[in-house]
C-alpha cells in the first residue's frame, strides 16, 4: 500500500492514523498543515496547490522509505492536498509510529521538511485584496 498520496479532496486523518497502529508502537507523532489567513503580514483568502503528480508520488515514496531507513520507526505516511483550499482546511498531514517518542517526533519533522523541499508541489496564494502570487516550494505550509 502506498504511504504517500496526492489528493484533490478533503481527507479524514483517522483511517490514516489507524493504519499506523501497531503493538510494537509505543509512540505516534503527526503534523497537520492548515491554510492560514495571513502570510508575511498580508491577509490571505485561500490557497491553490498544484503538483506534478507522477513525480510527486515517486519522490514522496522515496522520502518515506528514507525515513524508515534513517529513523527507528515502524511506519509513516503523508498526504498532501492539491486544488483550491479555503482558510482552515487541512493541506498536508504526516503521521509516524515508532517504538519511542524521540524517533516518532524526529522522523515526523524530517518528513515534512523533506516533502516541502523535494516534492514538486507549488503554492499559489490568493490575497484578500484580490491579488494572487506563487510562493517558493520551500515556503511554510
XYZ file of C-alpha atoms in Angstrom:
141
model
C 0.000 0.000 0.000
C 1.261 3.472 -0.848
C 2.460 5.580 2.048
C 2.423 8.889 0.158
C -0.565 10.357 -1.655
C -1.579 13.489 -3.525
C -5.347 14.014 -3.246
C -7.737 16.592 -4.646
C -10.428 16.357 -1.960
C -10.617 16.771 1.804
C -9.483 13.641 3.656
C -10.018 12.078 7.073
C -6.869 11.510 9.112
C -8.371 8.865 11.437
C -8.087 5.939 8.951
C -4.541 7.073 8.152
C -3.642 7.095 11.849
C -5.254 3.687 12.367
C -3.120 2.262 9.555
C -0.016 3.210 11.551
C -1.127 1.487 14.758
C 0.949 -1.491 15.826
C 1.528 -3.477 19.014
C 5.214 -2.620 18.551
C 4.470 1.107 18.668
C 4.855 2.993 21.896
C 4.586 6.360 20.165
C 2.772 8.183 17.418
C 3.517 11.701 16.164
C 1.750 13.691 13.494
C 1.865 17.026 11.747
C -1.081 18.868 10.205
C -0.575 21.887 7.952
C -3.621 24.145 7.527
C -4.422 27.130 5.333
C -3.890 30.238 7.457
C -5.312 33.718 6.953
C -2.046 35.666 6.785
C 1.430 35.273 5.311
C 4.246 37.756 5.864
C 1.743 40.332 7.112
C -0.526 40.013 4.073
C -4.148 38.796 4.513
C -4.765 35.518 2.647
C -8.212 34.355 1.491
C -7.348 30.922 0.009
C -4.545 28.772 -1.430
C -4.268 26.710 -4.576
C -1.793 23.843 -4.629
C -0.592 22.288 -7.867
C 1.646 19.254 -8.256
C 3.452 17.246 -10.872
C 1.579 14.174 -9.617
C 3.700 11.302 -11.001
C 6.954 12.839 -9.800
C 5.377 13.965 -6.513
C 4.189 10.409 -5.772
C 7.585 8.942 -6.602
C 9.554 11.490 -4.568
C 7.139 11.259 -1.651
C 7.534 7.487 -1.528
C 11.343 7.902 -1.607
C 11.187 10.289 1.339
C 9.119 7.859 3.397
C 11.471 4.977 2.525
C 14.455 7.142 3.532
C 12.738 7.996 6.823
C 12.226 4.287 7.542
C 15.935 3.642 6.935
C 17.134 6.736 8.813
C 14.964 6.582 11.960
C 13.871 3.753 14.245
C 10.249 3.926 13.145
C 7.615 1.307 12.476
C 5.754 3.109 9.704
C 5.000 6.534 8.268
C 2.542 8.123 5.860
C 1.929 11.501 4.240
C -0.994 13.010 2.315
C -0.920 16.377 0.531
C -3.917 18.147 -0.986
C -3.966 19.889 -4.347
C -6.572 22.264 -5.726
C -8.136 25.325 -4.141
C -8.312 25.229 -0.334
C -10.214 27.620 1.912
C -8.956 29.093 5.168
C -8.641 26.466 7.882
C -8.617 23.491 5.529
C -6.083 20.717 6.005
C -3.393 20.936 3.312
C -0.874 18.303 4.429
C -0.687 15.530 7.031
C 2.246 13.399 8.186
C 1.972 10.521 10.655
C 4.676 8.318 12.158
C 4.568 5.339 14.513
C 7.650 4.199 16.406
C 8.755 2.277 19.447
C 9.703 5.507 21.200
C 8.650 9.166 21.023
C 12.022 10.611 20.048
C 12.107 8.619 16.801
C 8.453 9.443 16.065
C 8.947 13.196 16.597
C 12.266 13.320 14.740
C 11.017 11.357 11.737
C 7.793 13.370 11.518
C 9.717 16.674 11.438
C 12.231 15.319 8.928
C 9.482 14.015 6.611
C 7.558 17.298 6.413
C 10.776 19.252 5.882
C 11.834 16.909 3.065
C 8.380 16.952 1.454
C 8.451 20.766 1.405
C 11.997 20.795 -0.025
C 11.816 17.968 -2.583
C 8.273 17.173 -3.710
C 7.110 19.194 -6.755
C 4.105 20.903 -5.172
C 3.554 24.620 -5.766
C 1.518 27.010 -3.640
C -0.469 29.886 -5.138
C -1.720 32.341 -2.516
C -4.925 34.289 -3.063
C -4.937 37.531 -1.079
C -7.879 39.347 0.488
C -7.272 42.359 -1.791
C -7.894 40.194 -4.884
C -4.227 39.800 -5.879
C -2.509 36.415 -6.055
C 1.054 35.135 -6.126
C 3.096 31.937 -6.342
C 5.326 31.023 -3.404
C 8.548 29.051 -3.498
C 8.096 25.328 -2.769
C 10.304 25.647 0.330
C 7.933 28.154 1.986
C 5.775 27.311 5.007
C 2.545 25.338 4.600
